[in-house]
Amino acid sequence: MNVLIKNATLVNADTSERADLLTRDGIIECIAPNIDLPKDSPEGPVEIINAAGHYIIPGGVDVHTHLNIDVGIAQSCDDFYSGTVSAACGGTTTIVDHMGFGPAGCSLHHQLERYHEFARDKAVIDYSFHGTIQHIDDSILEEMESMVLEEGISSFKLYLTYGYKLDDSQVLAALERLNQLNALTCVHPENDGAIRFLKQKLLAQGSNAPIYHALSRPPECEAEAVGRMINLATLAGGAPIYIVHLSNGIGLEYIRQAHQRGQAVFAETCPQYLSLDINKYNSSANKEGAAEHLYDEGLKYIMSPPCATAITRINSGRG
C-alpha cells in the first residue's frame, strides 16, 4: 500500500515542520515540503490523506513492559501478541521488555532465548529486551560481553529487593563491567533490609491490611536506594544508571543533585505515582465484617514501590 500524507506538521526529536510524507509498503520513502502524486500512480494506487492541522509523530517507545511474565503466584494477562497489538493501537511501535527471572543460577542467555521464543511470530511491533541479572559471578560478568556485542542487549536490570536481590559488592561489580561495555544499568531501588524490618514489625502486631503494605515500604526505603545507586555508580567510574518506576519526590531530589554534578542518571515514573496516593489503601480497612469490601478495594492498588503520601509522591511541590 502507498500512502501520501499531506500538509501535516512532522515532529521529530529536534524539529517540527510542515511537510508531506510518502510511504510505500509501510516504509517511509520520502519527506519533502511538497509531494505530488496522482491516486493512480504507475507504481500503484496511492491513498492521499490531507492532514492539515494535524501532527505526525514517531511511534512511541515503551522501555518498561512485562509481557509473558510469571512471578510464581501470578502471570501477566498479556503475551507478546495481545500486548503488542494493544501497544500498536495506542501508537507505540517499539517496546523494550523486562524479562522475568529464570531458574536459580541460570545464565544471562537462558532468559533471552526463552523470551525470543515468547515473542517470535507473535509480536506485531519492534521489540528488544533488558537483560536480567539474578546473580553475579565471574561467568556472568564474562557473559555480559556477548550479550551486548552479539545479541544487541544494551541494558540490564538488577534488583535491590525480592528473591534475586544483589548486595552492594555485586551491584558495584555489575556497574563497573556494564560501564566498560557502554551498557546501561537499570535498577529496581528499594532498601530490602529496612522493608523486612518494618514488615516483620507490622506482622507481629497483626497489621496485615493493604495499607500496611505501603507503611512497610515508606518513600525513604526507595529514596535511600536511589541515593545509594547514584553513589555506587560514581564508584564504578561514573557508570550510567536508569532508575525504574520512581515513585516519590525525595528520590527525585537525589537525582536532581546528581544531574547538577553532571552525573548520568536517568529515571522514569508511572501514571499511578502521578495521580494516586496512599489513601487508596483505605487505612481503616481490615478483613472484619463491614470493612471487608474496603480491604478488597485496597488490594487493587498493591504495587512496589507503593503509592506514597500526598506530600512525598512525585508530583508534589517537591517533585
PDB file of C-alpha atoms in Angstrom:
ATOM      1  CA  MET A   1       0.000   0.000   0.000  1.00  0.00           C
ATOM      2  CA  ASN A   2       1.197   3.500  -0.876  1.00  0.00           C
ATOM      3  CA  VAL A   3       0.097   6.351   1.382  1.00  0.00           C
ATOM      4  CA  LEU A   4       0.761  10.060   0.888  1.00  0.00           C
ATOM      5  CA  ILE A   5       0.087  12.271   3.924  1.00  0.00           C
ATOM      6  CA  LYS A   6      -0.029  15.956   3.019  1.00  0.00           C
ATOM      7  CA  ASN A   7       0.011  19.248   4.921  1.00  0.00           C
ATOM      8  CA  ALA A   8       0.815  17.764   8.332  1.00  0.00           C
ATOM      9  CA  THR A   9       3.233  19.073  10.940  1.00  0.00           C
ATOM     10  CA  LEU A  10       6.006  16.492  11.268  1.00  0.00           C
ATOM     11  CA  VAL A  11       7.519  16.223  14.738  1.00  0.00           C
ATOM     12  CA  ASN A  12      10.969  14.708  15.168  1.00  0.00           C
ATOM     13  CA  ALA A  13      13.422  14.671  18.068  1.00  0.00           C
ATOM     14  CA  ASP A  14      14.864  18.074  17.179  1.00  0.00           C
ATOM     15  CA  THR A  15      12.466  19.833  14.779  1.00  0.00           C
ATOM     16  CA  SER A  16       8.824  20.401  13.874  1.00  0.00           C
ATOM     17  CA  GLU A  17       7.990  21.372  10.309  1.00  0.00           C
ATOM     18  CA  ARG A  18       5.162  21.378   7.810  1.00  0.00           C
ATOM     19  CA  ALA A  19       5.849  18.651   5.275  1.00  0.00           C
ATOM     20  CA  ASP A  20       4.412  15.829   3.207  1.00  0.00           C
ATOM     21  CA  LEU A  21       5.278  12.193   3.848  1.00  0.00           C
ATOM     22  CA  LEU A  22       5.120   9.277   1.425  1.00  0.00           C
ATOM     23  CA  THR A  23       5.187   5.623   2.455  1.00  0.00           C
ATOM     24  CA  ARG A  24       5.424   2.595   0.190  1.00  0.00           C
ATOM     25  CA  ASP A  25       4.588  -0.823   1.590  1.00  0.00           C
ATOM     26  CA  GLY A  26       4.698   0.536   5.121  1.00  0.00           C
ATOM     27  CA  ILE A  27       8.147   2.138   4.780  1.00  0.00           C
ATOM     28  CA  ILE A  28       8.763   5.889   4.713  1.00  0.00           C
ATOM     29  CA  GLU A  29      10.186   6.663   1.274  1.00  0.00           C
ATOM     30  CA  CYS A  30      10.220  10.441   1.149  1.00  0.00           C
ATOM     31  CA  ILE A  31       9.662  13.533   3.304  1.00  0.00           C
ATOM     32  CA  ALA A  32       9.538  16.854   1.459  1.00  0.00           C
ATOM     33  CA  PRO A  33       7.822  20.271   1.624  1.00  0.00           C
ATOM     34  CA  ASN A  34       5.514  19.212  -1.204  1.00  0.00           C
ATOM     35  CA  ILE A  35       4.973  15.790  -2.768  1.00  0.00           C
ATOM     36  CA  ASP A  36       2.525  15.453  -5.659  1.00  0.00           C
ATOM     37  CA  LEU A  37       1.408  12.049  -6.840  1.00  0.00           C
ATOM     38  CA  PRO A  38      -1.741  11.011  -8.652  1.00  0.00           C
ATOM     39  CA  LYS A  39      -4.006   8.499  -6.954  1.00  0.00           C
ATOM     40  CA  ASP A  40      -3.318   6.118  -9.813  1.00  0.00           C
ATOM     41  CA  SER A  41       0.471   6.236  -9.778  1.00  0.00           C
ATOM     42  CA  PRO A  42       2.456   4.000 -12.180  1.00  0.00           C
ATOM     43  CA  GLU A  43       3.926   2.392  -9.067  1.00  0.00           C
ATOM     44  CA  GLY A  44       0.495   1.502  -7.720  1.00  0.00           C
ATOM     45  CA  PRO A  45      -2.561   3.184  -6.231  1.00  0.00           C
ATOM     46  CA  VAL A  46      -1.877   5.947  -3.708  1.00  0.00           C
ATOM     47  CA  GLU A  47      -4.108   6.789  -0.758  1.00  0.00           C
ATOM     48  CA  ILE A  48      -3.879  10.551  -0.227  1.00  0.00           C
ATOM     49  CA  ILE A  49      -4.641  11.930   3.239  1.00  0.00           C
ATOM     50  CA  ASN A  50      -4.989  15.661   3.874  1.00  0.00           C
ATOM     51  CA  ALA A  51      -3.665  16.040   7.424  1.00  0.00           C
ATOM     52  CA  ALA A  52      -3.771  19.839   7.647  1.00  0.00           C
ATOM     53  CA  GLY A  53      -3.970  20.912  11.274  1.00  0.00           C
ATOM     54  CA  HIS A  54      -2.693  17.548  12.497  1.00  0.00           C
ATOM     55  CA  TYR A  55       0.662  16.261  13.719  1.00  0.00           C
ATOM     56  CA  ILE A  56       2.656  13.236  12.614  1.00  0.00           C
ATOM     57  CA  ILE A  57       4.918  11.934  15.358  1.00  0.00           C
ATOM     58  CA  PRO A  58       7.212   8.914  15.502  1.00  0.00           C
ATOM     59  CA  GLY A  59       5.780   5.800  17.090  1.00  0.00           C
ATOM     60  CA  GLY A  60       6.141   5.643  20.838  1.00  0.00           C
ATOM     61  CA  VAL A  61       8.863   3.583  22.507  1.00  0.00           C
ATOM     62  CA  ASP A  62       7.844   1.900  25.761  1.00  0.00           C
ATOM     63  CA  VAL A  63      11.003   0.825  27.570  1.00  0.00           C
ATOM     64  CA  HIS A  64       9.288  -0.872  30.507  1.00  0.00           C
ATOM     65  CA  THR A  65       6.908  -3.725  29.706  1.00  0.00           C
ATOM     66  CA  HIS A  66       6.375  -7.131  31.331  1.00  0.00           C
ATOM     67  CA  LEU A  67       4.841  -9.465  28.760  1.00  0.00           C
ATOM     68  CA  ASN A  68       4.523 -13.203  29.433  1.00  0.00           C
ATOM     69  CA  ILE A  69       5.969 -12.634  32.888  1.00  0.00           C
ATOM     70  CA  ASP A  70       5.390 -15.301  35.534  1.00  0.00           C
ATOM     71  CA  VAL A  71       6.232 -14.319  39.120  1.00  0.00           C
ATOM     72  CA  GLY A  72       5.248 -17.640  40.650  1.00  0.00           C
ATOM     73  CA  ILE A  73       1.992 -16.548  42.251  1.00  0.00           C
ATOM     74  CA  ALA A  74       0.639 -14.707  39.204  1.00  0.00           C
ATOM     75  CA  GLN A  75       1.200 -14.388  35.474  1.00  0.00           C
ATOM     76  CA  SER A  76       0.778 -11.443  33.143  1.00  0.00           C
ATOM     77  CA  CYS A  77      -2.529 -11.475  31.258  1.00  0.00           C
ATOM     78  CA  ASP A  78      -0.748 -10.137  28.165  1.00  0.00           C
ATOM     79  CA  ASP A  79       1.580 -12.152  25.961  1.00  0.00           C
ATOM     80  CA  PHE A  80       3.645 -10.749  23.115  1.00  0.00           C
ATOM     81  CA  TYR A  81       0.682 -10.851  20.736  1.00  0.00           C
ATOM     82  CA  SER A  82      -2.046  -9.205  22.819  1.00  0.00           C
ATOM     83  CA  GLY A  83       0.416  -6.807  24.436  1.00  0.00           C
ATOM     84  CA  THR A  84       1.955  -5.577  21.205  1.00  0.00           C
ATOM     85  CA  VAL A  85      -1.416  -5.326  19.435  1.00  0.00           C
ATOM     86  CA  SER A  86      -2.578  -3.113  22.286  1.00  0.00           C
ATOM     87  CA  ALA A  87       0.626  -1.080  22.019  1.00  0.00           C
ATOM     88  CA  ALA A  88       0.207  -0.598  18.262  1.00  0.00           C
ATOM     89  CA  CYS A  89      -3.386   0.570  18.699  1.00  0.00           C
ATOM     90  CA  GLY A  90      -2.134   3.209  21.123  1.00  0.00           C
ATOM     91  CA  GLY A  91       0.655   4.452  18.854  1.00  0.00           C
ATOM     92  CA  THR A  92       3.548   2.552  20.454  1.00  0.00           C
ATOM     93  CA  THR A  93       5.676   0.880  17.801  1.00  0.00           C
ATOM     94  CA  THR A  94       8.611  -0.379  19.897  1.00  0.00           C
ATOM     95  CA  ILE A  95       8.888  -1.992  23.319  1.00  0.00           C
ATOM     96  CA  VAL A  96      11.867  -2.981  25.443  1.00  0.00           C
ATOM     97  CA  ASP A  97      10.645  -5.769  27.698  1.00  0.00           C
ATOM     98  CA  HIS A  98      11.966  -6.535  31.165  1.00  0.00           C
ATOM     99  CA  MET A  99      12.484 -10.276  31.116  1.00  0.00           C
ATOM    100  CA  GLY A 100      11.327 -12.201  34.161  1.00  0.00           C
ATOM    101  CA  PHE A 101      13.548 -14.295  36.398  1.00  0.00           C
ATOM    102  CA  GLY A 102      14.700 -17.714  35.242  1.00  0.00           C
ATOM    103  CA  PRO A 103      15.850 -20.715  37.271  1.00  0.00           C
ATOM    104  CA  ALA A 104      18.304 -20.042  40.084  1.00  0.00           C
ATOM    105  CA  GLY A 105      21.849 -19.830  38.776  1.00  0.00           C
ATOM    106  CA  CYS A 106      20.842 -19.588  35.112  1.00  0.00           C
ATOM    107  CA  SER A 107      22.935 -17.762  32.527  1.00  0.00           C
ATOM    108  CA  LEU A 108      22.036 -14.409  31.029  1.00  0.00           C
ATOM    109  CA  HIS A 109      21.334 -16.108  27.693  1.00  0.00           C
ATOM    110  CA  HIS A 110      18.841 -18.519  29.252  1.00  0.00           C
ATOM    111  CA  GLN A 111      16.092 -15.952  29.657  1.00  0.00           C
ATOM    112  CA  LEU A 112      16.978 -14.205  26.405  1.00  0.00           C
ATOM    113  CA  GLU A 113      16.416 -17.426  24.461  1.00  0.00           C
ATOM    114  CA  ARG A 114      13.186 -18.083  26.370  1.00  0.00           C
ATOM    115  CA  TYR A 115      11.839 -14.619  25.638  1.00  0.00           C
ATOM    116  CA  HIS A 116      12.774 -14.808  21.977  1.00  0.00           C
ATOM    117  CA  GLU A 117      10.549 -17.881  21.892  1.00  0.00           C
ATOM    118  CA  PHE A 118       7.730 -15.931  23.541  1.00  0.00           C
ATOM    119  CA  ALA A 119       7.974 -13.079  21.020  1.00  0.00           C
ATOM    120  CA  ARG A 120       8.805 -14.961  17.825  1.00  0.00           C
ATOM    121  CA  ASP A 121       5.900 -14.918  15.337  1.00  0.00           C
ATOM    122  CA  LYS A 122       3.697 -13.163  17.918  1.00  0.00           C
ATOM    123  CA  ALA A 123       4.949  -9.603  18.329  1.00  0.00           C
ATOM    124  CA  VAL A 124       3.409  -7.219  15.786  1.00  0.00           C
ATOM    125  CA  ILE A 125       5.769  -4.315  16.534  1.00  0.00           C
ATOM    126  CA  ASP A 126       9.513  -3.942  17.078  1.00  0.00           C
ATOM    127  CA  TYR A 127      10.856  -5.233  20.356  1.00  0.00           C
ATOM    128  CA  SER A 128      14.006  -5.693  22.367  1.00  0.00           C
ATOM    129  CA  PHE A 129      14.856  -6.847  25.881  1.00  0.00           C
ATOM    130  CA  HIS A 130      16.628  -5.700  29.008  1.00  0.00           C
ATOM    131  CA  GLY A 131      18.980  -8.350  30.317  1.00  0.00           C
ATOM    132  CA  THR A 132      18.063  -9.696  33.756  1.00  0.00           C
ATOM    133  CA  ILE A 133      20.819 -10.060  36.362  1.00  0.00           C
ATOM    134  CA  GLN A 134      19.890 -12.575  39.063  1.00  0.00           C
ATOM    135  CA  HIS A 135      23.346 -13.134  40.497  1.00  0.00           C
ATOM    136  CA  ILE A 136      26.929 -12.049  39.948  1.00  0.00           C
ATOM    137  CA  ASP A 137      29.958 -14.260  39.464  1.00  0.00           C
ATOM    138  CA  ASP A 138      32.853 -14.386  37.010  1.00  0.00           C
ATOM    139  CA  SER A 139      30.868 -16.278  34.368  1.00  0.00           C
ATOM    140  CA  ILE A 140      28.032 -13.729  34.419  1.00  0.00           C
ATOM    141  CA  LEU A 141      30.479 -10.827  34.151  1.00  0.00           C
ATOM    142  CA  GLU A 142      32.171 -12.526  31.191  1.00  0.00           C
ATOM    143  CA  GLU A 143      28.848 -13.359  29.542  1.00  0.00           C
ATOM    144  CA  MET A 144      27.798  -9.705  29.523  1.00  0.00           C
ATOM    145  CA  GLU A 145      30.156  -9.012  26.608  1.00  0.00           C
ATOM    146  CA  SER A 146      28.473 -11.435  24.218  1.00  0.00           C
ATOM    147  CA  MET A 147      25.032 -10.243  25.330  1.00  0.00           C
ATOM    148  CA  VAL A 148      25.979  -6.684  24.382  1.00  0.00           C
ATOM    149  CA  LEU A 149      28.143  -7.210  21.309  1.00  0.00           C
ATOM    150  CA  GLU A 150      26.498 -10.271  19.759  1.00  0.00           C
ATOM    151  CA  GLU A 151      22.905 -10.154  20.970  1.00  0.00           C
ATOM    152  CA  GLY A 152      22.431  -6.386  20.978  1.00  0.00           C
ATOM    153  CA  ILE A 153      21.255  -6.224  24.590  1.00  0.00           C
ATOM    154  CA  SER A 154      22.488  -2.819  25.730  1.00  0.00           C
ATOM    155  CA  SER A 155      20.729  -2.521  29.104  1.00  0.00           C
ATOM    156  CA  PHE A 156      20.469  -4.836  32.099  1.00  0.00           C
ATOM    157  CA  LYS A 157      18.191  -4.739  35.113  1.00  0.00           C
ATOM    158  CA  LEU A 158      19.129  -5.626  38.661  1.00  0.00           C
ATOM    159  CA  TYR A 159      17.112  -5.620  41.858  1.00  0.00           C
ATOM    160  CA  LEU A 160      17.901  -4.360  45.346  1.00  0.00           C
ATOM    161  CA  THR A 161      14.979  -6.346  46.786  1.00  0.00           C
ATOM    162  CA  TYR A 162      12.989  -9.519  46.048  1.00  0.00           C
ATOM    163  CA  GLY A 163      14.364 -13.039  45.843  1.00  0.00           C
ATOM    164  CA  TYR A 164      17.234 -12.285  43.470  1.00  0.00           C
ATOM    165  CA  LYS A 165      18.421  -9.059  45.086  1.00  0.00           C
ATOM    166  CA  LEU A 166      22.083  -8.115  44.757  1.00  0.00           C
ATOM    167  CA  ASP A 167      24.209  -6.777  47.584  1.00  0.00           C
ATOM    168  CA  ASP A 168      26.336  -3.669  47.180  1.00  0.00           C
ATOM    169  CA  SER A 169      29.516  -5.523  46.173  1.00  0.00           C
ATOM    170  CA  GLN A 170      27.610  -7.392  43.449  1.00  0.00           C
ATOM    171  CA  VAL A 171      25.956  -4.187  42.279  1.00  0.00           C
ATOM    172  CA  LEU A 172      29.332  -2.474  42.082  1.00  0.00           C
ATOM    173  CA  ALA A 173      30.791  -5.335  40.042  1.00  0.00           C
ATOM    174  CA  ALA A 174      27.855  -5.207  37.629  1.00  0.00           C
ATOM    175  CA  LEU A 175      28.048  -1.425  37.287  1.00  0.00           C
ATOM    176  CA  GLU A 176      31.767  -1.498  36.574  1.00  0.00           C
ATOM    177  CA  ARG A 177      31.530  -4.250  33.956  1.00  0.00           C
ATOM    178  CA  LEU A 178      28.495  -2.790  32.172  1.00  0.00           C
ATOM    179  CA  ASN A 179      30.180   0.611  32.120  1.00  0.00           C
ATOM    180  CA  GLN A 180      33.191  -0.972  30.395  1.00  0.00           C
ATOM    181  CA  LEU A 181      30.804  -2.339  27.758  1.00  0.00           C
ATOM    182  CA  ASN A 182      28.981   1.002  27.319  1.00  0.00           C
ATOM    183  CA  ALA A 183      25.802  -0.645  28.554  1.00  0.00           C
ATOM    184  CA  LEU A 184      23.166   0.832  30.838  1.00  0.00           C
ATOM    185  CA  THR A 185      22.342  -0.482  34.315  1.00  0.00           C
ATOM    186  CA  CYS A 186      18.642  -0.334  35.216  1.00  0.00           C
ATOM    187  CA  VAL A 187      17.686  -0.814  38.843  1.00  0.00           C
ATOM    188  CA  HIS A 188      14.621  -1.512  40.959  1.00  0.00           C
ATOM    189  CA  PRO A 189      15.630   0.560  44.005  1.00  0.00           C
ATOM    190  CA  GLU A 190      14.245  -0.336  47.432  1.00  0.00           C
ATOM    191  CA  ASN A 191      16.071  -0.896  50.716  1.00  0.00           C
ATOM    192  CA  ASP A 192      15.367  -4.568  51.316  1.00  0.00           C
ATOM    193  CA  GLY A 193      16.676  -4.656  54.898  1.00  0.00           C
ATOM    194  CA  ALA A 194      14.506  -1.735  56.011  1.00  0.00           C
ATOM    195  CA  ILE A 195      11.455  -3.251  54.335  1.00  0.00           C
ATOM    196  CA  ARG A 196      11.989  -6.621  56.015  1.00  0.00           C
ATOM    197  CA  PHE A 197      12.383  -4.931  59.407  1.00  0.00           C
ATOM    198  CA  LEU A 198       9.204  -2.881  59.032  1.00  0.00           C
ATOM    199  CA  LYS A 199       7.244  -5.792  57.562  1.00  0.00           C
ATOM    200  CA  GLN A 200       8.138  -8.125  60.434  1.00  0.00           C
ATOM    201  CA  LYS A 201       7.290  -5.431  62.985  1.00  0.00           C
ATOM    202  CA  LEU A 202       3.852  -4.814  61.457  1.00  0.00           C
ATOM    203  CA  LEU A 203       3.024  -8.508  61.058  1.00  0.00           C
ATOM    204  CA  ALA A 204       3.944  -9.114  64.706  1.00  0.00           C
ATOM    205  CA  GLN A 205       1.299  -6.531  65.585  1.00  0.00           C
ATOM    206  CA  GLY A 206      -1.276  -8.304  63.413  1.00  0.00           C
ATOM    207  CA  SER A 207      -1.239  -5.434  60.915  1.00  0.00           C
ATOM    208  CA  ASN A 208      -1.821  -7.025  57.521  1.00  0.00           C
ATOM    209  CA  ALA A 209      -4.454  -4.869  55.801  1.00  0.00           C
ATOM    210  CA  PRO A 210      -3.468  -3.347  52.412  1.00  0.00           C
ATOM    211  CA  ILE A 211      -2.446  -0.041  53.998  1.00  0.00           C
ATOM    212  CA  TYR A 212       0.387  -1.798  55.800  1.00  0.00           C
ATOM    213  CA  HIS A 213       1.965  -2.816  52.519  1.00  0.00           C
ATOM    214  CA  ALA A 214       2.551   0.887  51.931  1.00  0.00           C
ATOM    215  CA  LEU A 215       3.603   1.555  55.520  1.00  0.00           C
ATOM    216  CA  SER A 216       6.193  -1.239  55.316  1.00  0.00           C
ATOM    217  CA  ARG A 217       7.696   0.422  52.214  1.00  0.00           C
ATOM    218  CA  PRO A 218       7.707   4.175  53.008  1.00  0.00           C
ATOM    219  CA  PRO A 219       9.218   6.588  50.453  1.00  0.00           C
ATOM    220  CA  GLU A 220      12.517   6.672  52.346  1.00  0.00           C
ATOM    221  CA  CYS A 221      13.094   2.988  51.509  1.00  0.00           C
ATOM    222  CA  GLU A 222      13.097   3.775  47.800  1.00  0.00           C
ATOM    223  CA  ALA A 223      14.862   7.119  48.141  1.00  0.00           C
ATOM    224  CA  GLU A 224      17.731   5.625  50.151  1.00  0.00           C
ATOM    225  CA  ALA A 225      18.284   3.005  47.479  1.00  0.00           C
ATOM    226  CA  VAL A 226      18.211   5.650  44.742  1.00  0.00           C
ATOM    227  CA  GLY A 227      20.881   7.643  46.554  1.00  0.00           C
ATOM    228  CA  ARG A 228      22.940   4.515  47.177  1.00  0.00           C
ATOM    229  CA  MET A 229      22.832   3.552  43.486  1.00  0.00           C
ATOM    230  CA  ILE A 230      23.925   7.046  42.488  1.00  0.00           C
ATOM    231  CA  ASN A 231      26.947   6.791  44.800  1.00  0.00           C
ATOM    232  CA  LEU A 232      27.818   3.256  43.690  1.00  0.00           C
ATOM    233  CA  ALA A 233      27.647   4.364  40.057  1.00  0.00           C
ATOM    234  CA  THR A 234      30.182   7.073  40.869  1.00  0.00           C
ATOM    235  CA  LEU A 235      32.480   4.488  42.447  1.00  0.00           C
ATOM    236  CA  ALA A 236      32.141   2.416  39.265  1.00  0.00           C
ATOM    237  CA  GLY A 237      33.744   5.149  37.190  1.00  0.00           C
ATOM    238  CA  GLY A 238      30.637   7.199  36.514  1.00  0.00           C
ATOM    239  CA  ALA A 239      28.540   4.331  35.188  1.00  0.00           C
ATOM    240  CA  PRO A 240      25.218   5.492  33.719  1.00  0.00           C
ATOM    241  CA  ILE A 241      22.165   4.249  35.604  1.00  0.00           C
ATOM    242  CA  TYR A 242      18.436   4.161  34.940  1.00  0.00           C
ATOM    243  CA  ILE A 243      16.035   4.318  37.903  1.00  0.00           C
ATOM    244  CA  VAL A 244      12.832   2.447  37.078  1.00  0.00           C
ATOM    245  CA  HIS A 245       9.348   3.478  38.293  1.00  0.00           C
ATOM    246  CA  LEU A 246      10.436   6.355  40.547  1.00  0.00           C
ATOM    247  CA  SER A 247       7.536   6.993  42.927  1.00  0.00           C
ATOM    248  CA  ASN A 248       8.396   9.934  45.156  1.00  0.00           C
ATOM    249  CA  GLY A 249       9.880  13.410  45.320  1.00  0.00           C
ATOM    250  CA  ILE A 250      12.571  12.506  47.843  1.00  0.00           C
ATOM    251  CA  GLY A 251      14.268  10.181  45.362  1.00  0.00           C
ATOM    252  CA  LEU A 252      13.803  12.779  42.646  1.00  0.00           C
ATOM    253  CA  GLU A 253      15.790  15.268  44.717  1.00  0.00           C
ATOM    254  CA  TYR A 254      18.735  12.865  44.788  1.00  0.00           C
ATOM    255  CA  ILE A 255      18.536  12.546  41.005  1.00  0.00           C
ATOM    256  CA  ARG A 256      18.423  16.328  40.589  1.00  0.00           C
ATOM    257  CA  GLN A 257      21.512  16.685  42.742  1.00  0.00           C
ATOM    258  CA  ALA A 258      23.282  14.059  40.617  1.00  0.00           C
ATOM    259  CA  HIS A 259      22.361  15.992  37.472  1.00  0.00           C
ATOM    260  CA  GLN A 260      23.805  19.157  38.973  1.00  0.00           C
ATOM    261  CA  ARG A 261      27.084  17.272  39.375  1.00  0.00           C
ATOM    262  CA  GLY A 262      26.900  16.160  35.747  1.00  0.00           C
ATOM    263  CA  GLN A 263      26.203  12.507  36.562  1.00  0.00           C
ATOM    264  CA  ALA A 264      24.441  10.281  34.011  1.00  0.00           C
ATOM    265  CA  VAL A 265      21.294   9.295  35.892  1.00  0.00           C
ATOM    266  CA  PHE A 266      18.050   8.613  34.049  1.00  0.00           C
ATOM    267  CA  ALA A 267      14.663   7.944  35.603  1.00  0.00           C
ATOM    268  CA  GLU A 268      11.126   7.023  34.691  1.00  0.00           C
ATOM    269  CA  THR A 269       7.878   7.151  36.609  1.00  0.00           C
ATOM    270  CA  CYS A 270       4.411   5.622  36.124  1.00  0.00           C
ATOM    271  CA  PRO A 271       0.920   7.167  35.898  1.00  0.00           C
ATOM    272  CA  GLN A 272      -0.132   5.729  39.267  1.00  0.00           C
ATOM    273  CA  TYR A 273       2.621   7.645  41.038  1.00  0.00           C
ATOM    274  CA  LEU A 274       1.431  10.897  39.481  1.00  0.00           C
ATOM    275  CA  SER A 275      -2.266  10.511  40.213  1.00  0.00           C
ATOM    276  CA  LEU A 276      -2.784   8.179  43.205  1.00  0.00           C
ATOM    277  CA  ASP A 277      -1.722   8.342  46.838  1.00  0.00           C
ATOM    278  CA  ILE A 278      -1.688   6.206  49.970  1.00  0.00           C
ATOM    279  CA  ASN A 279      -5.389   6.823  50.648  1.00  0.00           C
ATOM    280  CA  LYS A 280      -6.224   4.217  48.007  1.00  0.00           C
ATOM    281  CA  TYR A 281      -5.230   1.559  50.535  1.00  0.00           C
ATOM    282  CA  ASN A 282      -8.055   2.578  52.898  1.00  0.00           C
ATOM    283  CA  SER A 283      -6.120   2.900  56.142  1.00  0.00           C
ATOM    284  CA  SER A 284      -9.099   1.991  58.332  1.00  0.00           C
ATOM    285  CA  ALA A 285      -9.793  -1.195  56.423  1.00  0.00           C
ATOM    286  CA  ASN A 286      -9.452  -4.680  57.797  1.00  0.00           C
ATOM    287  CA  LYS A 287     -10.906  -8.008  56.872  1.00  0.00           C
ATOM    288  CA  GLU A 288     -13.622  -7.947  59.532  1.00  0.00           C
ATOM    289  CA  GLY A 289     -17.305  -7.524  58.783  1.00  0.00           C
ATOM    290  CA  ALA A 290     -18.406  -4.339  57.047  1.00  0.00           C
ATOM    291  CA  ALA A 291     -14.836  -3.293  56.255  1.00  0.00           C
ATOM    292  CA  GLU A 292     -14.174  -6.344  54.092  1.00  0.00           C
ATOM    293  CA  HIS A 293     -15.110  -4.525  50.901  1.00  0.00           C
ATOM    294  CA  LEU A 294     -12.587  -1.806  51.779  1.00  0.00           C
ATOM    295  CA  TYR A 295      -9.936  -4.471  52.259  1.00  0.00           C
ATOM    296  CA  ASP A 296     -10.666  -5.941  48.836  1.00  0.00           C
ATOM    297  CA  GLU A 297     -10.658  -2.486  47.258  1.00  0.00           C
ATOM    298  CA  GLY A 298      -7.260  -1.717  48.755  1.00  0.00           C
ATOM    299  CA  LEU A 299      -5.802  -4.897  47.290  1.00  0.00           C
ATOM    300  CA  LYS A 300      -6.338  -3.485  43.798  1.00  0.00           C
ATOM    301  CA  TYR A 301      -3.613  -0.921  44.421  1.00  0.00           C
ATOM    302  CA  ILE A 302      -0.850  -3.178  45.742  1.00  0.00           C
ATOM    303  CA  MET A 303       2.372  -2.380  43.912  1.00  0.00           C
ATOM    304  CA  SER A 304       6.035  -1.943  44.754  1.00  0.00           C
ATOM    305  CA  PRO A 305       7.012   0.756  45.382  1.00  0.00           C
ATOM    306  CA  PRO A 306       3.541   1.561  46.758  1.00  0.00           C
ATOM    307  CA  CYS A 307       1.574   4.749  46.310  1.00  0.00           C
ATOM    308  CA  ALA A 308       3.143   7.410  48.525  1.00  0.00           C
ATOM    309  CA  THR A 309       1.615  10.063  50.731  1.00  0.00           C
ATOM    310  CA  ALA A 310       0.417  13.209  49.018  1.00  0.00           C
ATOM    311  CA  ILE A 311       3.377  15.250  50.314  1.00  0.00           C
ATOM    312  CA  THR A 312       6.022  12.807  49.104  1.00  0.00           C
ATOM    313  CA  ARG A 313       4.632  11.491  45.823  1.00  0.00           C
ATOM    314  CA  ILE A 314       6.456  12.546  42.741  1.00  0.00           C
ATOM    315  CA  ASN A 315       4.098  15.320  41.592  1.00  0.00           C
ATOM    316  CA  SER A 316       4.100  17.107  44.924  1.00  0.00           C
ATOM    317  CA  GLY A 317       5.546  20.584  45.377  1.00  0.00           C
ATOM    318  CA  ARG A 318       8.893  18.923  45.997  1.00  0.00           C
ATOM    319  CA  GLY A 319       8.722  16.763  42.828  1.00  0.00           C
TER     320      GLY A 319
END
